[in-house]
Short mmCIF file of C-alpha atoms in Angstrom, two decimals:
data_model
loop_
_atom_site.label_atom_id
_atom_site.label_comp_id
_atom_site.label_asym_id
_atom_site.label_seq_id
_atom_site.Cartn_x
_atom_site.Cartn_y
_atom_site.Cartn_z
CA MET X 141 -27.17 -20.18 3.21
CA GLU X 142 -30.64 -18.08 5.44
CA TYR X 143 -30.93 -15.08 4.72
CA HIS X 144 -31.89 -12.61 7.74
CA ASN X 145 -34.32 -9.56 7.79
CA THR X 146 -32.43 -8.34 10.52
CA VAL X 147 -28.42 -9.18 10.19
CA LYS X 148 -27.18 -9.66 13.99
CA TRP X 149 -23.46 -8.73 13.83
CA GLY X 150 -20.40 -9.53 16.00
CA PHE X 151 -17.46 -8.26 15.74
CA ILE X 152 -14.23 -10.09 16.50
CA GLY X 153 -11.54 -7.12 17.07
CA CYS X 154 -12.14 -3.11 18.03
CA GLY X 155 -9.63 -1.50 17.11
CA GLU X 156 -9.51 2.00 15.51
CA VAL X 157 -10.97 1.26 12.23
CA THR X 158 -13.91 0.42 13.78
CA GLU X 159 -15.28 3.54 15.58
CA LYS X 160 -15.48 5.83 12.50
CA LYS X 161 -14.52 4.07 9.21
CA SER X 162 -17.03 0.80 9.58
CA GLY X 163 -18.53 0.21 13.10
CA PRO X 164 -21.29 2.78 13.60
CA ALA X 165 -22.73 1.92 9.79
CA PHE X 166 -23.35 -1.68 10.79
CA GLY X 167 -26.28 0.33 13.08
CA LYS X 168 -27.10 2.79 10.81
CA ILE X 169 -28.10 1.10 7.99
CA GLU X 170 -32.07 -0.58 7.90
CA GLY X 171 -32.37 -4.37 8.67
CA SER X 172 -28.48 -4.44 10.33
CA GLU X 173 -27.64 -4.35 13.97
CA ILE X 174 -24.13 -5.11 16.32
CA VAL X 175 -25.51 -7.38 19.08
CA ALA X 176 -21.39 -8.48 20.07
CA VAL X 177 -18.05 -7.63 19.46
CA MET X 178 -14.55 -9.56 21.18
CA SER X 179 -11.26 -8.85 21.75
CA ARG X 180 -9.07 -11.09 23.47
CA ASP X 181 -8.51 -7.79 25.73
CA LYS X 182 -11.89 -8.28 28.11
CA GLU X 183 -11.30 -4.73 29.84
CA LYS X 184 -11.23 -3.29 25.85
CA ALA X 185 -14.27 -4.74 24.62
CA ARG X 186 -16.54 -3.79 27.27
CA SER X 187 -15.69 -1.00 26.96
CA TYR X 188 -16.57 -0.70 23.27
CA ALA X 189 -20.02 -2.39 24.09
CA GLU X 190 -20.31 0.21 26.88
CA ARG X 191 -19.13 3.12 24.54
CA HIS X 192 -21.51 1.99 21.38
CA GLY X 193 -24.39 0.07 23.44
CA ILE X 194 -23.62 -3.36 22.60
CA LYS X 195 -25.55 -5.60 24.91
CA LYS X 196 -22.61 -8.36 25.04
CA TYR X 197 -19.10 -8.55 24.61
CA TYR X 198 -16.24 -11.57 24.71
CA SER X 199 -12.47 -12.44 24.89
CA ASP X 200 -12.84 -14.94 23.13
CA ALA X 201 -13.65 -15.43 19.54
CA GLN X 202 -15.48 -19.07 19.72
CA SER X 203 -17.78 -17.58 22.05
CA LEU X 204 -18.21 -14.92 19.56
CA VAL X 205 -18.94 -17.38 16.52
CA CYS X 206 -21.27 -19.52 19.17
CA ASP X 207 -23.44 -17.17 20.33
CA PRO X 208 -27.23 -17.48 18.77
CA GLU X 209 -28.20 -14.45 18.04
CA VAL X 210 -25.33 -13.18 16.35
CA ASN X 211 -25.86 -14.84 12.12
CA ALA X 212 -23.05 -11.88 11.07
CA VAL X 213 -19.03 -12.05 11.43
CA TYR X 214 -17.60 -8.73 10.89
CA ILE X 215 -13.36 -9.20 11.83
CA ALA X 216 -11.76 -6.03 11.97
CA THR X 217 -8.11 -7.71 13.21
CA PRO X 218 -4.71 -8.14 11.83
CA PRO X 219 -4.10 -10.14 8.05
CA SER X 220 -2.50 -12.84 10.05
CA SER X 221 -6.17 -14.40 12.44
CA HIS X 222 -8.02 -13.04 8.91
CA ALA X 223 -8.30 -16.37 7.59
CA THR X 224 -8.75 -18.67 10.64
CA PHE X 225 -11.58 -16.70 11.98
CA ALA X 226 -13.31 -17.02 8.06
CA ILE X 227 -13.14 -19.96 9.06
CA MET X 228 -14.33 -20.27 11.86
CA ALA X 229 -17.45 -17.82 11.21
CA MET X 230 -18.31 -20.41 7.89
CA LYS X 231 -18.32 -23.76 9.49
CA ALA X 232 -20.43 -22.70 12.33
CA GLY X 233 -23.04 -21.48 9.41
CA LYS X 234 -22.62 -17.80 9.36
CA PRO X 235 -21.01 -14.70 6.81
CA ALA X 236 -17.82 -13.40 7.72
CA TYR X 237 -17.12 -9.96 7.31
CA ILE X 238 -13.41 -9.04 6.80
CA GLU X 239 -11.11 -5.83 6.91
CA LYS X 240 -8.58 -6.30 3.96
CA PRO X 241 -6.58 -7.72 2.66
CA LEU X 242 -8.23 -10.82 2.75
CA ALA X 243 -5.55 -12.73 4.50
CA SER X 244 -2.30 -12.62 5.10
CA SER X 245 -1.13 -14.71 1.97
CA TYR X 246 -2.69 -15.78 -1.33
CA MET X 247 -2.51 -19.68 0.00
CA ASP X 248 -4.71 -18.52 3.14
CA CYS X 249 -7.18 -16.94 0.20
CA LEU X 250 -7.30 -20.15 -1.34
CA ARG X 251 -8.07 -21.86 2.30
CA VAL X 252 -11.59 -19.20 2.82
CA ASN X 253 -12.36 -19.41 -1.24
CA ARG X 254 -12.65 -23.45 -0.69
CA ILE X 255 -14.53 -23.60 2.69
CA SER X 256 -16.96 -20.88 1.84
CA LYS X 257 -17.57 -23.00 -1.25
CA LEU X 258 -18.03 -25.91 0.52
CA THR X 259 -19.98 -24.66 2.95
CA GLY X 260 -22.15 -22.64 0.72
CA ILE X 261 -21.73 -19.26 3.20
CA PRO X 262 -20.30 -16.24 1.59
CA CYS X 263 -17.42 -13.76 2.39
CA PHE X 264 -17.02 -10.11 2.06
CA VAL X 265 -14.11 -8.12 1.58
CA ALA X 266 -13.85 -4.52 3.22
CA PHE X 267 -13.04 -2.64 -0.06
CA TYR X 268 -14.98 -0.04 -0.13
CA ARG X 269 -13.66 2.06 -2.02
CA ARG X 270 -15.25 0.18 -4.77
CA TYR X 271 -18.27 2.40 -3.63
CA LEU X 272 -17.45 5.28 -2.71
CA PRO X 273 -18.98 8.48 -4.80
CA TYR X 274 -14.98 9.27 -5.42
CA PHE X 275 -14.29 6.40 -7.10
CA GLU X 276 -17.82 6.10 -8.76
CA LYS X 277 -16.50 8.88 -10.28
CA VAL X 278 -13.55 8.19 -11.64
CA ARG X 279 -15.01 4.81 -13.07
CA SER X 280 -17.37 6.40 -14.57
CA ILE X 281 -14.57 8.45 -16.45
CA ILE X 282 -12.99 6.24 -17.34
CA GLN X 283 -16.33 4.16 -18.37
CA ASN X 284 -17.54 6.69 -20.26
CA GLU X 285 -14.53 7.08 -22.49
CA GLU X 286 -13.59 10.27 -21.21
CA ILE X 287 -9.89 9.97 -22.12
CA GLY X 288 -10.70 7.60 -24.30
CA LYS X 289 -8.35 4.22 -24.54
CA VAL X 290 -7.39 3.93 -21.99
CA LEU X 291 -3.59 3.32 -22.57
CA THR X 292 -1.76 2.75 -19.62
CA VAL X 293 -1.51 3.15 -15.73
CA GLN X 294 0.60 4.14 -13.01
CA ILE X 295 0.60 4.33 -9.31
CA ARG X 296 3.08 6.83 -7.70
CA PHE X 297 2.37 6.47 -3.59
CA ALA X 298 5.21 8.30 -0.56
CA VAL X 299 4.54 8.69 2.32
CA PRO X 300 7.95 9.74 5.29
CA PRO X 301 8.02 7.37 8.28
CA ARG X 302 5.64 7.68 10.87
CA GLU X 303 7.08 7.99 14.22
CA LEU X 304 6.13 5.41 15.66
CA ASP X 305 8.24 3.85 12.60
CA TYR X 306 11.51 4.12 14.71
CA ASN X 307 10.14 2.29 17.72
CA SER X 308 10.98 -1.82 17.99
CA GLY X 309 10.04 -4.92 19.66
CA LYS X 310 5.94 -4.92 20.53
CA GLU X 311 5.79 -1.05 20.77
CA MET X 312 6.19 -1.35 16.80
CA PRO X 313 2.91 -0.80 14.49
CA TRP X 314 1.28 -4.40 13.63
CA ARG X 315 1.75 -3.86 9.91
CA LEU X 316 5.73 -3.68 11.03
CA GLN X 317 5.47 -6.75 12.20
CA PRO X 318 5.54 -9.52 9.82
CA GLU X 319 4.40 -12.72 11.93
CA VAL X 320 1.23 -10.55 12.42
CA ALA X 321 0.73 -8.48 9.06
CA GLY X 322 1.74 -11.37 7.22
CA GLY X 323 4.84 -9.79 5.44
CA GLY X 324 4.95 -6.89 3.52
CA GLY X 325 4.84 -3.86 5.84
CA TYR X 326 3.14 -0.51 5.30
CA PHE X 327 2.91 -2.81 1.23
CA TYR X 328 0.11 -5.22 2.54
CA ASP X 329 -1.85 -2.59 3.75
CA LEU X 330 -1.94 0.28 1.74
CA ALA X 331 -0.85 -1.07 -1.55
CA SER X 332 -4.21 -3.55 -1.63
CA HIS X 333 -6.74 -0.60 -2.05
CA GLN X 334 -4.22 0.74 -5.44
CA ILE X 335 -4.33 -2.69 -6.26
CA ASP X 336 -8.32 -3.61 -6.03
CA PHE X 337 -9.47 -0.66 -7.46
CA LEU X 338 -7.58 -0.69 -10.65
CA GLN X 339 -8.50 -4.66 -11.20
CA TYR X 340 -12.28 -3.45 -10.47
CA LEU X 341 -11.63 -1.11 -12.91
CA PHE X 342 -10.14 -3.47 -16.18
CA GLY X 343 -10.45 -7.24 -14.68
CA PRO X 344 -7.18 -9.25 -13.61
CA ILE X 345 -3.91 -8.65 -13.09
CA ILE X 346 -1.87 -11.58 -15.05
CA GLU X 347 1.23 -11.22 -14.69
CA ALA X 348 2.49 -9.30 -11.77
CA GLU X 349 6.86 -8.88 -11.02
CA GLY X 350 8.26 -6.72 -8.48
CA PHE X 351 11.67 -5.02 -6.58
CA CYS X 352 11.62 -4.86 -2.66
CA GLN X 353 13.98 -3.48 -0.86
CA ASN X 354 14.71 -2.58 2.97
CA MET X 355 16.28 1.29 2.42
CA ALA X 356 16.49 2.87 5.83
CA GLY X 357 16.73 -0.05 8.27
CA LEU X 358 14.28 1.18 10.15
CA TYR X 359 12.57 -2.11 10.64
CA LYS X 360 12.82 -5.70 8.94
CA VAL X 361 9.98 -5.30 6.30
CA GLU X 362 9.65 -3.97 2.89
CA ASP X 363 9.89 -0.03 2.69
CA THR X 364 10.66 0.59 -0.75
CA ILE X 365 8.93 -0.92 -3.66
CA ASN X 366 8.64 -0.90 -7.20
CA ALA X 367 6.16 -3.29 -9.90
CA CYS X 368 5.54 -3.66 -13.44
CA PHE X 369 2.37 -5.63 -14.52
CA ARG X 370 -0.85 -6.54 -16.78
CA PHE X 371 -4.00 -6.63 -17.09
CA ALA X 372 -5.61 -10.64 -19.06
CA SER X 373 -6.66 -7.15 -21.51
CA GLY X 374 -2.98 -6.28 -22.41
CA LEU X 375 -3.15 -2.82 -21.00
CA SER X 376 -0.28 -2.42 -18.31
CA GLY X 377 1.09 -0.14 -15.84
CA SER X 378 3.99 -0.08 -13.46
CA ALA X 379 4.02 1.22 -9.25
CA SER X 380 6.04 2.17 -6.84
CA TRP X 381 5.43 2.87 -3.03
CA CYS X 382 7.72 4.37 -0.15
CA PHE X 383 7.21 4.21 3.02
CA VAL X 384 10.30 6.32 4.50
CA ALA X 385 10.42 9.16 1.81
CA HIS X 386 11.20 12.27 2.06
CA GLU X 387 8.50 15.29 3.08
CA SER X 388 8.46 17.15 -0.29
CA ALA X 389 8.34 13.37 -1.72
CA ARG X 390 4.68 12.72 -0.61
CA ARG X 391 2.69 11.43 -3.39
CA ASP X 392 -0.65 10.28 -3.29
CA ARG X 393 -1.65 9.31 -6.87
CA ILE X 394 -2.64 6.84 -9.73
CA SER X 395 -2.77 8.18 -13.16
CA ILE X 396 -4.34 6.77 -15.88
CA VAL X 397 -3.78 7.58 -19.21
CA GLY X 398 -5.44 7.12 -22.54
CA THR X 399 -5.70 8.60 -26.56
CA ARG X 400 -7.91 11.51 -25.81
CA GLY X 401 -6.48 12.81 -22.11
CA LYS X 402 -5.77 11.97 -18.77
CA VAL X 403 -7.40 11.54 -15.66
CA VAL X 404 -5.63 11.88 -12.02
CA PHE X 405 -6.84 10.63 -9.01
CA SER X 406 -5.74 9.97 -5.19
CA VAL X 407 -6.32 7.08 -2.98
CA PHE X 408 -6.47 8.05 0.00
CA ASP X 409 -6.25 11.40 0.11
CA TYR X 410 -8.86 11.80 -1.72
CA GLN X 411 -7.18 15.22 -3.15
CA PRO X 412 -10.30 16.76 -6.12
CA ILE X 413 -10.29 14.35 -9.08
CA VAL X 414 -8.16 16.52 -12.26
CA LEU X 415 -9.09 15.32 -15.58
CA ASP X 416 -7.46 16.87 -18.66
CA THR X 417 -8.98 16.57 -22.11
CA GLU X 418 -9.49 18.75 -24.88
CA ARG X 419 -11.56 20.52 -22.81
CA GLY X 420 -9.07 21.50 -20.73
CA GLN X 421 -8.37 20.53 -17.07
CA GLU X 422 -11.14 20.00 -14.51
CA LYS X 423 -10.46 19.38 -11.12
CA ILE X 424 -13.45 17.41 -10.25
CA THR X 425 -14.13 17.33 -6.19
CA VAL X 426 -16.39 15.03 -4.72
CA PRO X 427 -17.00 14.54 -0.94
CA ASN X 428 -17.46 10.71 0.77
CA PRO X 429 -20.31 10.23 3.81
CA PRO X 430 -18.22 9.82 7.10
CA HIS X 431 -18.88 6.39 7.61
CA VAL X 432 -16.56 5.98 4.50
CA GLN X 433 -17.49 1.66 4.44
CA MET X 434 -21.54 2.59 4.79
CA GLY X 435 -21.57 2.02 1.16
CA LEU X 436 -20.72 -1.42 0.83
CA ILE X 437 -21.16 -2.78 4.40
CA GLU X 438 -25.01 -1.82 3.01
CA LYS X 439 -24.63 -3.70 -0.35
CA VAL X 440 -23.29 -6.87 2.14
CA VAL X 441 -26.62 -6.58 4.46
CA ARG X 442 -29.13 -6.38 1.55
CA HIS X 443 -27.11 -9.60 -0.24
CA LEU X 444 -27.82 -11.13 4.00
CA GLN X 445 -31.20 -10.21 2.91
CA GLY X 446 -31.70 -11.83 -0.01
CA LYS X 447 -32.38 -8.61 -1.77
CA GLU X 448 -29.13 -8.22 -3.81
CA THR X 449 -26.47 -9.89 -5.11
CA CYS X 450 -22.70 -8.43 -3.19
CA ASP X 451 -19.88 -9.29 -5.49
CA CYS X 452 -17.39 -7.61 -3.22
CA ASP X 453 -15.88 -11.15 -2.15
CA SER X 454 -13.22 -13.37 -1.03
CA ILE X 455 -13.32 -14.54 -4.43
CA SER X 456 -12.71 -11.52 -5.96
CA ALA X 457 -10.42 -10.13 -3.38
CA THR X 458 -8.00 -13.46 -3.65
CA ALA X 459 -7.31 -11.59 -6.62
CA THR X 460 -5.50 -8.56 -4.59
CA ASN X 461 -3.56 -10.99 -2.49
CA TRP X 462 -2.28 -12.60 -5.76
CA VAL X 463 -0.82 -9.26 -7.31
CA MET X 464 0.93 -8.49 -3.50
CA ASP X 465 2.57 -11.57 -3.49
CA ARG X 466 3.95 -11.27 -7.25
CA ILE X 467 5.48 -8.62 -6.46
CA LEU X 468 6.75 -9.26 -3.07
CA GLY X 469 8.31 -12.89 -4.84
CA LYS X 470 6.22 -14.76 -1.99
CA LEU X 471 4.67 -17.01 -5.36
#
């Protein structure tokens, strides 16, 4: 792979995630700039480019990938097109940075990894929580054995339906359209962050089983999922997700129980981390940066400059797709 002093990004997709979570960070990191953006809706691409001071815009992904000024590609589209665009970029000799999950299925992840190996071009995945200060604090609590030996892990997540969830047809959120999201609904989108972070803490999950139901009948994909899983180390855990719960059941929590205490934290709400040990209960507040993907994007840029190695790549991300597909019964 050729290293670059300045990483010049082309964006495929310019939706909501690029407005604050990721997009601005690409232009604020030293040695990184955005030179082109693409959307199938040319007017949307033009508007995004004008609002963000980007000089080129396209309505065709291949044209953006073939732009000689673009030397890296950010893919911010729904999962069903991730593998196609990543492979397109890598075959053109350009590294890819993809929104999570890596692809809409475990098998598509393997396709991406095969092309990355054949071309020698890296593909990174936006599991940015690995590098946020909030989650780095959780990791340090585990690594420093503040709760002793970890015994078990539980994920508990419940939210009410969104107003858009009552829509039908093309007005339905893309996450609820199986042909766009790859199946799994909100589970595939949200659980990927939770599962990736737990594997970042404890290593690979090697067994996973799930029970998936559509309980409310608002849409075709699963809305309630229960699962159990086991890591290679022998540590095991359980999880439940409900995307049609009553407001009174709203919860965003991961509990890690050890021999000397427990740590509880959220994944999406960033509520104070609660640490219970023999010292008593501590509530730890850790602020995150305004552009939450900035830490990871900076690591990716430094990797592409040849200054360090970023391991948040398609190989590490594939394990999360495997777990989710096992829970959904797709494998």
